[in-house]
Coordinates of C-alpha atoms in Angstrom, one line a residue:
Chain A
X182 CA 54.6 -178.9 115.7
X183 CA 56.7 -181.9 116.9
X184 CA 56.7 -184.8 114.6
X185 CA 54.7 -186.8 117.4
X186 CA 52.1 -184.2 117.4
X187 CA 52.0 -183.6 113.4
X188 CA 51.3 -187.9 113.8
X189 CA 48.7 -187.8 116.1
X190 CA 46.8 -184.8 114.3
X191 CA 46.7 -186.7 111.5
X192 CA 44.9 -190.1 113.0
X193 CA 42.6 -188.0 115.0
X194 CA 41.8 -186.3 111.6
X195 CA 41.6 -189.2 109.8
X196 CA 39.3 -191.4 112.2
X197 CA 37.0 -188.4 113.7
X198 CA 36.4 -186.7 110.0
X199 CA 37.3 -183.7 112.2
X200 CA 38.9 -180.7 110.3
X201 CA 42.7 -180.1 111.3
X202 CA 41.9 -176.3 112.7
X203 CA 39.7 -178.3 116.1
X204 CA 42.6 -180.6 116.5
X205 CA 44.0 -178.1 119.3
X206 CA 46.0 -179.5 122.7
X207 CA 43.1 -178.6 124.6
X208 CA 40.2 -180.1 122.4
X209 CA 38.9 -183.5 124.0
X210 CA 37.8 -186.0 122.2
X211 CA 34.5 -186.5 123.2
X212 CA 33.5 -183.0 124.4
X213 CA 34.9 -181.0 121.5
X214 CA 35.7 -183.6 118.3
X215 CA 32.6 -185.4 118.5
X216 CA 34.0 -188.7 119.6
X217 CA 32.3 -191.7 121.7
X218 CA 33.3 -194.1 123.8
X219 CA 34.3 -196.5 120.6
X220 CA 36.3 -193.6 119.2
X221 CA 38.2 -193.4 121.8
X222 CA 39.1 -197.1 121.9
X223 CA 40.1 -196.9 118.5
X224 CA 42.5 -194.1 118.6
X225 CA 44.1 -195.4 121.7
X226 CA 44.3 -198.3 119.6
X227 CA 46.2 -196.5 116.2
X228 CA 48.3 -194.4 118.8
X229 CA 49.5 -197.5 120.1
X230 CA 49.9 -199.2 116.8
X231 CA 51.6 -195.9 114.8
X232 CA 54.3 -194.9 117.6
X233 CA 54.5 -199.0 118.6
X234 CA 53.8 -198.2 122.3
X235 CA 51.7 -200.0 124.3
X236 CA 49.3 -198.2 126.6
X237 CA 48.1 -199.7 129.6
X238 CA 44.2 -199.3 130.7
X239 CA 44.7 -197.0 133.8
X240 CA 46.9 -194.6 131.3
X241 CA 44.8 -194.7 128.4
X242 CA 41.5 -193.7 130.9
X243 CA 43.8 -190.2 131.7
X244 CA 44.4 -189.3 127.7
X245 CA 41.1 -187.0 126.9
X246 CA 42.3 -184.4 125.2
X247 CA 44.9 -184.3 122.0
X248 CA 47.5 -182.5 124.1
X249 CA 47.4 -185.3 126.7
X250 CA 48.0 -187.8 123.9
X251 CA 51.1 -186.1 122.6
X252 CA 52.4 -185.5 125.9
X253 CA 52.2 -189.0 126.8
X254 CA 53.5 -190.7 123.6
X255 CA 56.3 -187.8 124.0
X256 CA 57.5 -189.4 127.0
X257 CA 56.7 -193.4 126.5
X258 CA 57.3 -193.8 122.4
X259 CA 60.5 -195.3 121.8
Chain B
X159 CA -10.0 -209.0 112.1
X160 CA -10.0 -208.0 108.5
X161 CA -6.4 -207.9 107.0
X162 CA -5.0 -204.6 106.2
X163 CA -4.1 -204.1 102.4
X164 CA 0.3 -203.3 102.0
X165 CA 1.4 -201.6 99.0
X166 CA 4.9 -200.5 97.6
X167 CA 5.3 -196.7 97.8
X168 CA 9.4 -196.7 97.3
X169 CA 12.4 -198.6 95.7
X170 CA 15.9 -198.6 95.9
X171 CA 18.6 -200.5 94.3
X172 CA 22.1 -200.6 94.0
X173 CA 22.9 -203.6 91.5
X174 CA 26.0 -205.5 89.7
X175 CA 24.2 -204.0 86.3
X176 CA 23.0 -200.6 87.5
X177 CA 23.6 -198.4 90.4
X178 CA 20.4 -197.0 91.1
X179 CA 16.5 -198.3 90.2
X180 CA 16.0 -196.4 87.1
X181 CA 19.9 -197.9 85.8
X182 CA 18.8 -201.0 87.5
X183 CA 16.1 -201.4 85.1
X184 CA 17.9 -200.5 82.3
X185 CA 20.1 -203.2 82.4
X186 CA 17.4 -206.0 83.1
X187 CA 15.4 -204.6 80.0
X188 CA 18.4 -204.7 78.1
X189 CA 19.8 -208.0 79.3
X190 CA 23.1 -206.6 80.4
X191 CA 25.5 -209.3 82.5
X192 CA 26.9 -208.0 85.3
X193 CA 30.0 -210.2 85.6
X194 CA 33.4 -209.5 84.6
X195 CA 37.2 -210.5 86.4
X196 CA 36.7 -209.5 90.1
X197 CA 38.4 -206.4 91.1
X198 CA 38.3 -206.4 94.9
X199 CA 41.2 -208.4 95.4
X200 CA 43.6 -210.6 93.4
X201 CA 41.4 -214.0 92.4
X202 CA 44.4 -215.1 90.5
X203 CA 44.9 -218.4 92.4
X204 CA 40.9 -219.2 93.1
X205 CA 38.9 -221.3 90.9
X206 CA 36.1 -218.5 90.1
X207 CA 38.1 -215.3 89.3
X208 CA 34.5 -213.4 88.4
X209 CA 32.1 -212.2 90.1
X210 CA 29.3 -209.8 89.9
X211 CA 30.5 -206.9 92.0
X212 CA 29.1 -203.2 92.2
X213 CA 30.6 -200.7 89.6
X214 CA 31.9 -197.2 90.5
X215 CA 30.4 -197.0 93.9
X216 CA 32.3 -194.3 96.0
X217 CA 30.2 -194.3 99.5
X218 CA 31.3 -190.7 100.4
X219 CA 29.4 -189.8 97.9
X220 CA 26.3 -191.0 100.4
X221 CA 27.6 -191.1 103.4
X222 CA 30.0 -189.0 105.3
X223 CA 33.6 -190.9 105.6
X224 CA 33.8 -191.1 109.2
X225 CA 30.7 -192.8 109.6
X226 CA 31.0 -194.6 106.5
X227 CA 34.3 -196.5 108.2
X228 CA 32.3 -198.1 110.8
X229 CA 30.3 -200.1 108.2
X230 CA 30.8 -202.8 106.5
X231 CA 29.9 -202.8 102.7
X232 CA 26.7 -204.5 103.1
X233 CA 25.6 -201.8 105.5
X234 CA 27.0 -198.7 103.0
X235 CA 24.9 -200.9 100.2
X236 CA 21.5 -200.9 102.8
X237 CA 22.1 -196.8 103.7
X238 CA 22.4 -196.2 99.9
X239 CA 19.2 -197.9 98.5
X240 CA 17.2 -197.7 102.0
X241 CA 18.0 -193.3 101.1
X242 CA 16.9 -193.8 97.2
X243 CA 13.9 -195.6 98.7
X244 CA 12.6 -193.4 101.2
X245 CA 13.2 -190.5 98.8
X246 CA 11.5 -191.9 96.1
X247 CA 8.2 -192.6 98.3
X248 CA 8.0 -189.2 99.2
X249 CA 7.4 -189.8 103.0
X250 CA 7.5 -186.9 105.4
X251 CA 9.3 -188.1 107.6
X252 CA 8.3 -185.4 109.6
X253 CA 4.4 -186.3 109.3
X254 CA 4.9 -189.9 110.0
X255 CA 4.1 -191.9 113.5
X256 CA 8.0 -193.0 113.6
X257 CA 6.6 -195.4 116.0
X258 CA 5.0 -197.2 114.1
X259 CA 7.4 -197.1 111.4
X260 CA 9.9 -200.5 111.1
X261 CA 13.1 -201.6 109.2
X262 CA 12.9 -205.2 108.5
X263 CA 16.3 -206.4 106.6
X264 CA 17.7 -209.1 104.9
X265 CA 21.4 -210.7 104.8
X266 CA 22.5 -214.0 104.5
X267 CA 26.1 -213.0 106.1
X268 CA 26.7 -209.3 106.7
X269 CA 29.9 -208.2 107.1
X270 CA 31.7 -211.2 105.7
X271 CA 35.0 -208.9 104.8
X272 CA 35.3 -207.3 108.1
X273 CA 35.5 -210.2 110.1
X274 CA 37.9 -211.8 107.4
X275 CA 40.3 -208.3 107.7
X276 CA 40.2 -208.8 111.7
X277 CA 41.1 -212.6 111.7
X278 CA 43.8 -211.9 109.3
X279 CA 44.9 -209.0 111.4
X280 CA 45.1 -211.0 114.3
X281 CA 46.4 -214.4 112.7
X282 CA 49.8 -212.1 111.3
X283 CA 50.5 -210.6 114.7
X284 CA 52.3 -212.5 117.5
X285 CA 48.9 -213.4 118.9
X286 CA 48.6 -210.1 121.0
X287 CA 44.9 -209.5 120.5
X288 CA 44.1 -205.9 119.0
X289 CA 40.4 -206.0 117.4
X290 CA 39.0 -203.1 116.4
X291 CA 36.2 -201.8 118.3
X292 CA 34.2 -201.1 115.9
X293 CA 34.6 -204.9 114.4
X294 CA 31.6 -206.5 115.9
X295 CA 29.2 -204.3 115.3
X296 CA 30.5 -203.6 111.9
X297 CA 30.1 -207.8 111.3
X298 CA 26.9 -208.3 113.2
X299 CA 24.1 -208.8 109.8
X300 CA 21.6 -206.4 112.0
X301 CA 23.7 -203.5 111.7
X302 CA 22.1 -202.8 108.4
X303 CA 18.5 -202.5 110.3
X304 CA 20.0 -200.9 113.1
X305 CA 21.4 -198.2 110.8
X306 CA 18.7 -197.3 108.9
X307 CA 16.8 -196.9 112.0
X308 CA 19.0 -194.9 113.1
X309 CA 19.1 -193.0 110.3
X310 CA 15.2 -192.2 109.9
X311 CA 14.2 -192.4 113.2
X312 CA 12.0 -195.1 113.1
X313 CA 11.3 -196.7 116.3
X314 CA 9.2 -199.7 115.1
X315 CA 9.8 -203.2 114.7
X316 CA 13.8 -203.2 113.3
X317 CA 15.7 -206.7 112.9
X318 CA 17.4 -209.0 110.1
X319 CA 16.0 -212.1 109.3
X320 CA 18.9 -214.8 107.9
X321 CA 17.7 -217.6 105.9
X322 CA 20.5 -217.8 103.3
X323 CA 19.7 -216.9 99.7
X324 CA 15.8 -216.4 100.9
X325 CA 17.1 -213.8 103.5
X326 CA 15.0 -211.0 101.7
X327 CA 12.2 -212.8 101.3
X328 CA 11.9 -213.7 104.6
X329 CA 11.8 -210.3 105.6
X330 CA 9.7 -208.6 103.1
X331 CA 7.0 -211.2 104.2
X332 CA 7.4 -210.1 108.0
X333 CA 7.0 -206.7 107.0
X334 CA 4.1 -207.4 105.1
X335 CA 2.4 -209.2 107.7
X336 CA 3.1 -206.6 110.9
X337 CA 1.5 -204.2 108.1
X338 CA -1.3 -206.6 107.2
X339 CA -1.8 -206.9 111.2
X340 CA -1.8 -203.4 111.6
X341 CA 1.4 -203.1 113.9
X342 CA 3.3 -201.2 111.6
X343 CA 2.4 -198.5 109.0
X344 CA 5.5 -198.0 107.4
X345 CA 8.5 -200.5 107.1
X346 CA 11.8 -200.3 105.0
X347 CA 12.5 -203.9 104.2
X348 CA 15.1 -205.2 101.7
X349 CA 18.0 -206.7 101.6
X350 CA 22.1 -206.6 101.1
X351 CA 25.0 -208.7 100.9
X352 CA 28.5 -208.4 99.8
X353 CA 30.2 -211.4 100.1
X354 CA 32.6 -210.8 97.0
X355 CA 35.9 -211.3 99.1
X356 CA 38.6 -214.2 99.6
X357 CA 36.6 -216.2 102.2
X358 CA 33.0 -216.0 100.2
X359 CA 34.5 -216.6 97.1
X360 CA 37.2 -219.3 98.3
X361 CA 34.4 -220.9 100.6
X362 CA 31.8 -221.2 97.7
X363 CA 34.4 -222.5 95.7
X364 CA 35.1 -225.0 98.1
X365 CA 30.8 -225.9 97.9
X366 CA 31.8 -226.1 94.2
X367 CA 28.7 -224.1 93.7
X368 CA 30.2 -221.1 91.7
X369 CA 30.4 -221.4 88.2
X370 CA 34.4 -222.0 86.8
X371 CA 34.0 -220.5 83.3
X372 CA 36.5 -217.7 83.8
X373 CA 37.6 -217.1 80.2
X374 CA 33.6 -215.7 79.2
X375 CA 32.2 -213.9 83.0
X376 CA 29.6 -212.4 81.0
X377 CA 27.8 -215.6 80.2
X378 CA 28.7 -217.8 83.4
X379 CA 25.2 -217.0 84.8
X380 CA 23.5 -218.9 82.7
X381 CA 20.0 -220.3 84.2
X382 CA 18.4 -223.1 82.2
X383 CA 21.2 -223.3 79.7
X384 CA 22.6 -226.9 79.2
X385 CA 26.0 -225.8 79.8
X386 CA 25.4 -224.4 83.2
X387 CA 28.1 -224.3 85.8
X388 CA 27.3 -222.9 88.6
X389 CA 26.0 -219.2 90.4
X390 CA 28.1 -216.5 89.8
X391 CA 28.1 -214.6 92.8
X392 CA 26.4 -210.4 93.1
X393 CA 27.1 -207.8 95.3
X394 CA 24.7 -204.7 96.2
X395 CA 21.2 -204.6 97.8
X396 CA 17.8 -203.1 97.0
X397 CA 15.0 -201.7 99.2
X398 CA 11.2 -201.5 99.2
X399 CA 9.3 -199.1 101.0
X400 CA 6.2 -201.1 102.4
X401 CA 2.9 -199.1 103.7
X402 CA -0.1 -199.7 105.1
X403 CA -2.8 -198.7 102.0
X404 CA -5.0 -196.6 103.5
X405 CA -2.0 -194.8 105.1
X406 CA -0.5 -194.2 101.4
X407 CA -4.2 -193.1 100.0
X408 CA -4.3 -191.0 102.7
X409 CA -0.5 -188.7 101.8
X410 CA -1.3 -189.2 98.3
X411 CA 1.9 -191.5 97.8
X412 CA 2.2 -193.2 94.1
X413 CA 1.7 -196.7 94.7
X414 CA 3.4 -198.7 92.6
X415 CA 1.9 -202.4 93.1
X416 CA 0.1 -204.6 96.4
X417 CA 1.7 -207.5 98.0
X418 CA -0.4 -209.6 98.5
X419 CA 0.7 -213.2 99.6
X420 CA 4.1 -214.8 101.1
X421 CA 4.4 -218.5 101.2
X422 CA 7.3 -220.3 103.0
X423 CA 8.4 -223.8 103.8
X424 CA 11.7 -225.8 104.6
X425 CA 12.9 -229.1 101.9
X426 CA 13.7 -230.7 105.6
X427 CA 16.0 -232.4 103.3
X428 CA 20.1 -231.6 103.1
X429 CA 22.0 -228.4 104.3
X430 CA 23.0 -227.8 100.6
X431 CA 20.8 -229.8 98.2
X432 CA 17.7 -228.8 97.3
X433 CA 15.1 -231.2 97.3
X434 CA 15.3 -233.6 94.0
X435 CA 11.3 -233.1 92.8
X436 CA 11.1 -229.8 94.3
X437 CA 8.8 -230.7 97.4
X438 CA 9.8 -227.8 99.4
X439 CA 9.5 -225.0 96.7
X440 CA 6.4 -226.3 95.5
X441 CA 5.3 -225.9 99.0
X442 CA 6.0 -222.2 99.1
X443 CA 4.5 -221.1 96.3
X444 CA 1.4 -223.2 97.3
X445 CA 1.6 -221.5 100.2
X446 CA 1.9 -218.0 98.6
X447 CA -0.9 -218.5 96.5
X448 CA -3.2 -219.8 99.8
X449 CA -2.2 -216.7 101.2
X450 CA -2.9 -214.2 98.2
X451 CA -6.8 -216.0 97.8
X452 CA -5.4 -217.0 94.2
X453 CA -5.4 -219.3 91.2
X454 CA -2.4 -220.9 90.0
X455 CA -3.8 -219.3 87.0
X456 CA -3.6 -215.7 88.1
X457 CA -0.2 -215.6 87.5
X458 CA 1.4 -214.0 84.3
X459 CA 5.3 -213.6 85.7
X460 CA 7.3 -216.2 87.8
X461 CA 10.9 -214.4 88.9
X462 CA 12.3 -217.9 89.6
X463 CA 15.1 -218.3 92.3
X464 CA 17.2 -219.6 89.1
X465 CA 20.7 -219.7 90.5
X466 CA 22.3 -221.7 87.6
X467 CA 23.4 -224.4 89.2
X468 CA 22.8 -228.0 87.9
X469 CA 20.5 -229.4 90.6
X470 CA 18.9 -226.2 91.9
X471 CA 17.4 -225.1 87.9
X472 CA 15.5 -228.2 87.3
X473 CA 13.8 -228.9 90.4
X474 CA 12.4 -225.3 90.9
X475 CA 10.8 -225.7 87.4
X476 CA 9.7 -229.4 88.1
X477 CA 7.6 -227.5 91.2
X478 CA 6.5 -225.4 88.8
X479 CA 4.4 -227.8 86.1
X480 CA 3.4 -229.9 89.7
X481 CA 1.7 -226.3 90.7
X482 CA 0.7 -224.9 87.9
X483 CA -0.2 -227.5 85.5
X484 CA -1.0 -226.4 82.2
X485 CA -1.4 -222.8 83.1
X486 CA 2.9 -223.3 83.2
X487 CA 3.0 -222.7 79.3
X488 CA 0.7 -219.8 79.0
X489 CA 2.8 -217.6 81.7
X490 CA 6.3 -216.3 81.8
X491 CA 9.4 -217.5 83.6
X492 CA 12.8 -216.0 84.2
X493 CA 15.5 -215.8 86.3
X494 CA 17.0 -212.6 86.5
X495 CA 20.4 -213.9 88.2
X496 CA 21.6 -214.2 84.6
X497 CA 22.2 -210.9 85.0
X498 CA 22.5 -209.6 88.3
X499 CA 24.7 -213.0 89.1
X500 CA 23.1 -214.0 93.0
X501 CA 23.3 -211.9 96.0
X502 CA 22.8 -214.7 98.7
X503 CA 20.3 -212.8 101.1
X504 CA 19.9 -209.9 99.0
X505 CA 18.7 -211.8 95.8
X506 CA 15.1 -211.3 97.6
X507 CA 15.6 -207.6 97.5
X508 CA 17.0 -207.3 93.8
X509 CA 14.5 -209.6 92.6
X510 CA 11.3 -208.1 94.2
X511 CA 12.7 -204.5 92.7
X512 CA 12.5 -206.6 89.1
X513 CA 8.8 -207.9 90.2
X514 CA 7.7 -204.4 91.0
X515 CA 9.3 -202.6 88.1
X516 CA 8.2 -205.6 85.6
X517 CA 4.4 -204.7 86.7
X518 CA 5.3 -200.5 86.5
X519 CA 6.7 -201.5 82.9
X520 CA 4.2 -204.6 81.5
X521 CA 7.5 -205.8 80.7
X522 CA 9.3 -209.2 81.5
X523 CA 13.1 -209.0 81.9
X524 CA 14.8 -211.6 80.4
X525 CA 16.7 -214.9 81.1
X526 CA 20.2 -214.2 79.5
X527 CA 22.9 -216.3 78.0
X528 CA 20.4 -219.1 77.2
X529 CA 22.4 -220.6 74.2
X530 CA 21.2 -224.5 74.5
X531 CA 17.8 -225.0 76.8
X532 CA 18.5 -227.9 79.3
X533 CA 16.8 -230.6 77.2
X534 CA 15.1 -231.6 80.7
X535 CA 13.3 -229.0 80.4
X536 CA 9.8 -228.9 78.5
X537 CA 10.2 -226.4 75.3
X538 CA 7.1 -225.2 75.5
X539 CA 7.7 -223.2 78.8
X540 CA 8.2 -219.3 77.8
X541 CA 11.7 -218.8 79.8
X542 CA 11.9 -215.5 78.2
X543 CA 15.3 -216.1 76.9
X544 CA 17.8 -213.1 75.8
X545 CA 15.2 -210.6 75.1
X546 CA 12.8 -208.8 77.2
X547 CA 9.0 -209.0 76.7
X548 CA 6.2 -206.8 76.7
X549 CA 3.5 -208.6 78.5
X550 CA 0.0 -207.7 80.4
X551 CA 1.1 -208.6 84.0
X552 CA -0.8 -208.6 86.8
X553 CA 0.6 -210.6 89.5
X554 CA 3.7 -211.7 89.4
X555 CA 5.4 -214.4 91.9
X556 CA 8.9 -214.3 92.8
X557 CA 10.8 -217.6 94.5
X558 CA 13.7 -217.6 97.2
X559 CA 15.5 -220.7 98.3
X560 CA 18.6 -220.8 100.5
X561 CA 20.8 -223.2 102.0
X562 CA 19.1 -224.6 104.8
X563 CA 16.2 -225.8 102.6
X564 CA 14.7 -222.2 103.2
X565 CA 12.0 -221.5 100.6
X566 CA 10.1 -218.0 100.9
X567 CA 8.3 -216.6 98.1
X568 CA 6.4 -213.5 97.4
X569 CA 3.3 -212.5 95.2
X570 CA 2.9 -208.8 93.8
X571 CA -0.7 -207.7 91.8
X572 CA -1.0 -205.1 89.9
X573 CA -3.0 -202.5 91.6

């Protein structure tokens, strides 16, 4: 696991009380780790402040699942 | 239309002196303080540096972390004693018309520390706004109703009422009247508050309300007592289970005691003050006792709103010899803030716990640290001081009064 991805396991656990096993690339946050709308805000919001990126509405609307997090804060984190 | 009768089928309490009811009354009984050097953040530079803040309270221990985060503490304190509560009234909640069941709560702030964490936040960033998204409905003082609703299911009547320190009262009187009415069956009212943090602490100590004596916590709190200097201000919350009598007959519930009057009014006076002679508090207790059919006579306890402040003390018992006459010598007075210290809008939901429990126990908990009686004050009124009492009590008649000029007070009777 890439440090990026070891990062944002560790918020999603953190702020979902999800166990670390769920936390696969394909699990979405709302349809598989329990999350709502204001769950989502929020880890957008920790992604943003942990890898100091910012992420733009339209962007954050396309990051559902944990594997589209990493990828995108692979490619945009400085 | 004949009133309905409202009893008390379930407490809860989570307390600066005892973490749940049956600690909670150990402590009063005892007349253990509450206060010591505040621990949730550094009070070095602040004029008060004690408070009366809840001991060893780890909320995962109630409520799942994750959900636990999106409260504030006044809302964890609600869940916990709304859960001791419910459990202890043995409701099924399964039996129950939920829809006819309410939550009716009491703060005078609610979540005081999360709006002070997201202002600070914000203030030491380069003015990029990033709240939280879970800050305003963490802050808003209904999330505590809207949480235990959510919790139990009850789809009834759910709000806060905010009327400063007689928050509680407020609300337990709603409660019993939507009962009374027949509206609502069941209702969890109560209250919580936990406004230990830099801005409650710094902004009472701005009112210069809060008492200053720093190098003795234990006996800042000291209702009545010549020397007083002030409130000392309590964290935590307690809850009452309110039912509809016939409803609680009819499960078999224990009952611990009947409401049976609320009495408000306002001082229409000053913001802060409160009312030189005591108009406005003599007011609601006439008012209480209008409501409850009763005699100034009929009552044996009065939980008085007590605070320890200089101008609050005198006049609340200057209401009381107006009210009560002679009959103020023959009963007994105290004001359990000596130990709890006050919990702004939950000091309603402490103190009616006390109420109930002094009836369950024929037992009067004391006014502590009472070294030197105000010598404004006539000697021959019983202010229970430093020890407990046994006592036949019937009806006892607990006093709120909040900034505002709020004054809301409650009557329980034996039953």
């Amino acid at each position: 696991m890439s440090a990026i991805a070891s990062k944002v396991t560790k918020i999603i656990v953190e702020k979902l009380g999800v166990d670390e096993s769920e936390v696969t690339p394909e699990a979405s946050f709302t349809n598989d780790l329990g999350a709502d709308s204001l769950d989502t805000v929020e880890l957008i919001m920790e992604f943003e402040k942990e890898f100091n990126v910012s992420i733009p509405d339209d962007q954050a609307e396309n990051i559902q699942t944990v594997g589209q997090a990493i990828t995108y804060l692979e490619e945009n984190s400085k | 239309m004949a009133f309905k009768r409202v009893v008390v089928t379930g407490l809860g309490a989570i307390t600066p002196i005892g973490n749940t009811v049956e600690e909670f009354w150990h402590g009063l009984s005892n007349g253990v303080s509450g206060a010591a050097i505040i621990t949730k953040f550094d009070a070095s530079k602040f004029r008060t540096k004690f408070a009366c803040e809840v001991k060893n309270f780890d909320v995962t221990q109630f409520i799942p972390r994750q959900d636990a985060r999106k409260m504030d503490l006044f809302t964890q304190y609600a869940m916990v004693a709304a859960d001791e509560a419910v459990k202890d009234s043995g409701l099924d909640l399964e039996q129950i018309n939920k829809n006819k069941a309410g939550v009716i709560w009491g703060s005078g702030i609610g979540g005081l520390k999360t709006f002070e964490e997201e202002v600070i936040n914000f203030a030491s960033g380069d003015g990029t706004p990033k709240f939280n998204p879970f800050f305003i409905p963490k802050m808003i003082a209904d999330s505590a109703s809207g949480q235990i609703s959510i919790k139990y299911g009850f789809r009834g009547p759910n709000y806060i009422t905010v009327s400063a320190c007689a928050s509680t009262n407020n609300a337990i009187i709603d409660a019993f009247n939507y009962i009374r009415l027949g509206r609502v069956q069941v209702c969890i009212s109560g209250g919580s508050e936990a406004a230990i943090t830099q801005a409650g602490i710094g902004g009472f100590n701005g009112l210069r309300a809060m008492s200053e004596r720093n190098d003795d916590p234990a006996t800042g709190s000291r209702p009545y007592d010549k020397d007083r200097d002030g409130f000392v201000l309590g964290d935590g919350g307690a809850a009452l289970i309110l039912e509809e009598y016939e409803h609680a007959i009819a499960r078999g519930a224990k009952i611990y005691c009947e409401i049976v009057g609320g009495g408000m009014s306002s001082d229409a006076y000053h913001i802060t003050a409160p009312h030189p002679e005591g108009f406005g508090a003599f007011l609601s207790m006439q008012d209480a006792l209008e409501d409850a059919n009763m005699k100034p006579e009929e009552v044996d306890y009065i939980n008085t709103h007590g605070t320890s402040t200089p101008l609050g003390d005198p006049q609340e018992i200057k209401a009381i010899e107006q009210l009560f006459g002679e009959h103020t010598y023959q009963m007994s007075i105290s004001s359990t803030k000596s130990m709890t210290g006050h919990l702004l809008g939950a000091a309603g939901a402490v103190e009616s716990v006390a109420a109930v429990l002094a009836i369950q126990h024929q037992m009067v908990p004391p006014t502590i640290n009472l070294f030197n009686i105000d010598e404004t004050i006539d000697p021959r009124i019983d202010l229970t001081p430093n020890v407990a009492k046994s006592k036949k009590i019937d009806v006892v008649l607990s006093n709120c009064f909040g900034f505002g000029g709020h004054n809301a007070t409650l009557i329980f009777k034996k039953i």
